[in-house]
Each structure stands twice: as C-alpha cells, then as structure tokens.
GROMACS .gro file of C-alpha atoms in nm:
model
   90
    1MET     CA    1  10.225   8.579   6.429
    2GLU     CA    2  10.304   8.381   6.118
    3ASP     CA    3  10.465   8.033   6.137
    4THR     CA    4  10.796   8.062   5.949
    5LYS     CA    5  10.915   7.708   6.022
    6LYS     CA    6  11.026   7.539   5.700
    7THR     CA    7  10.972   7.178   5.603
    8PRO     CA    8  11.278   6.955   5.544
    9SER     CA    9  11.220   6.968   5.168
   10GLU     CA   10  11.216   7.348   5.176
   11LEU     CA   11  11.540   7.351   5.378
   12VAL     CA   12  11.709   7.119   5.127
   13ALA     CA   13  11.583   7.332   4.838
   14ASP     CA   14  11.729   7.642   5.005
   15LEU     CA   15  12.065   7.465   5.043
   16MET     CA   16  12.068   7.364   4.679
   17LEU     CA   17  12.019   7.725   4.574
   18ASP     CA   18  12.345   7.816   4.749
   19PRO     CA   19  12.617   7.843   4.479
   20GLY     CA   20  12.870   7.658   4.699
   21PHE     CA   21  12.642   7.361   4.774
   22VAL     CA   22  12.772   7.021   4.665
   23LEU     CA   23  12.616   6.689   4.760
   24VAL     CA   24  12.886   6.426   4.817
   25PRO     CA   25  12.846   6.073   4.957
   26GLN     CA   26  13.003   6.023   5.302
   27ASP     CA   27  13.267   5.771   5.186
   28ARG     CA   28  13.377   6.000   4.902
   29TYR     CA   29  13.398   6.293   5.145
   30GLU     CA   30  13.621   6.090   5.377
   31GLU     CA   31  13.838   5.990   5.080
   32LEU     CA   32  13.879   6.357   4.981
   33ILE     CA   33  13.972   6.459   5.336
   34ARG     CA   34  14.228   6.177   5.356
   35ALA     CA   35  14.378   6.278   5.019
   36GLU     CA   36  14.407   6.641   5.127
   37THR     CA   37  14.580   6.538   5.450
   38GLU     CA   38  14.824   6.315   5.261
   39ARG     CA   39  14.898   6.600   5.022
   40ASP     CA   40  14.960   6.843   5.308
   41VAL     CA   41  15.198   6.602   5.485
   42LEU     CA   42  15.387   6.531   5.164
   43GLU     CA   43  15.406   6.903   5.079
   44ALA     CA   44  15.544   6.985   5.425
   45THR     CA   45  15.803   6.710   5.384
   46ILE     CA   46  15.910   6.832   5.040
   47LYS     CA   47  15.947   7.187   5.170
   48GLY     CA   48  16.170   7.056   5.448
   49GLU     CA   49  15.949   7.162   5.736
   50ASN     CA   50  16.030   6.844   5.928
   51SER     CA   51  16.305   6.587   5.959
   52TYR     CA   52  16.143   6.309   5.754
   53ASN     CA   53  16.255   6.236   5.403
   54VAL     CA   54  16.011   6.222   5.111
   55ASP     CA   55  16.065   5.851   5.043
   56ARG     CA   56  15.968   5.754   5.400
   57VAL     CA   57  15.658   5.973   5.398
   58LEU     CA   58  15.547   5.853   5.055
   59ALA     CA   59  15.598   5.489   5.161
   60ALA     CA   60  15.388   5.549   5.475
   61ILE     CA   61  15.110   5.710   5.270
   62GLN     CA   62  15.108   5.421   5.022
   63LYS     CA   63  15.104   5.167   5.306
   64ALA     CA   64  14.808   5.345   5.470
   65ARG     CA   65  14.621   5.361   5.138
   66LYS     CA   66  14.678   4.989   5.079
   67ALA     CA   67  14.553   4.904   5.429
   68ALA     CA   68  14.246   5.123   5.382
   69TRP     CA   69  14.178   4.970   5.040
   70LEU     CA   70  14.209   4.617   5.178
   71LYS     CA   71  13.969   4.705   5.461
   72VAL     CA   72  13.714   4.850   5.217
   73SER     CA   73  13.749   4.550   4.986
   74ALA     CA   74  13.698   4.304   5.274
   75THR     CA   75  13.392   4.495   5.391
   76ALA     CA   76  13.246   4.493   5.040
   77LEU     CA   77  13.305   4.119   5.005
   78ASN     CA   78  13.147   4.048   5.344
   79ALA     CA   79  12.844   4.255   5.249
   80GLU     CA   80  12.798   4.034   4.943
   81GLY     CA   81  12.788   3.720   5.157
   82ALA     CA   82  13.145   3.601   5.110
   83PRO     CA   83  13.311   3.441   5.412
   84GLU     CA   84  13.496   3.678   5.642
   85ALA     CA   85  13.872   3.691   5.630
   86GLY     CA   86  14.052   3.530   5.922
   87ASN     CA   87  14.023   3.213   6.124
   88ASP     CA   88  13.719   3.222   6.348
   89ALA     CA   89  13.744   2.874   6.488
   90GLU     CA   90  13.488   2.800   6.756
   0.00000   0.00000   0.00000
C-alpha cells in the first residue's frame, strides 16, 4: 500500500491552487468580520427591523471602533517599549 500522506508544503500548495483561496493576516480577518457585522446591524436598523434609530446605532458603532482603535494603538506603543497607559503605582 502506498503512503499518500502529504507534507505541509504540499498541503499549502494544494490550498493555493484552489480558486477561492486567499491568505489574510489574522488581524485583518478580524477587522473584516467586525466591519461586516457593523454593516449588517446598520442595514437592519435602516430597514426598520428593530426599534433602534440609525443615529443611535451609528454612534454605538463609531464608539466601538474608537475604543478598538485606542486599544490597538496602546498595544502597538507598548510593543515598542513606551510606558503603559494608566497608573500602576506600587
């Protein structure tokens, strides 16, 4: 019986031959998923499928984006050796 087990490089090559294969970094993938979710919530609000108004939903989305951006920025600064935000008195 012949060994048909493929090496990791062969498996990756097979994936890349698939016409729908796209290699995306994890953080970009999460950003795309978040954007799609925001779009779906906003679309449902515009169509009147819930009791929220568009201004409230859009404000909540913008607030969440700002908080996520601030978190990413703080993480990037801390990775570069800058002092962490906050008062860590000991």
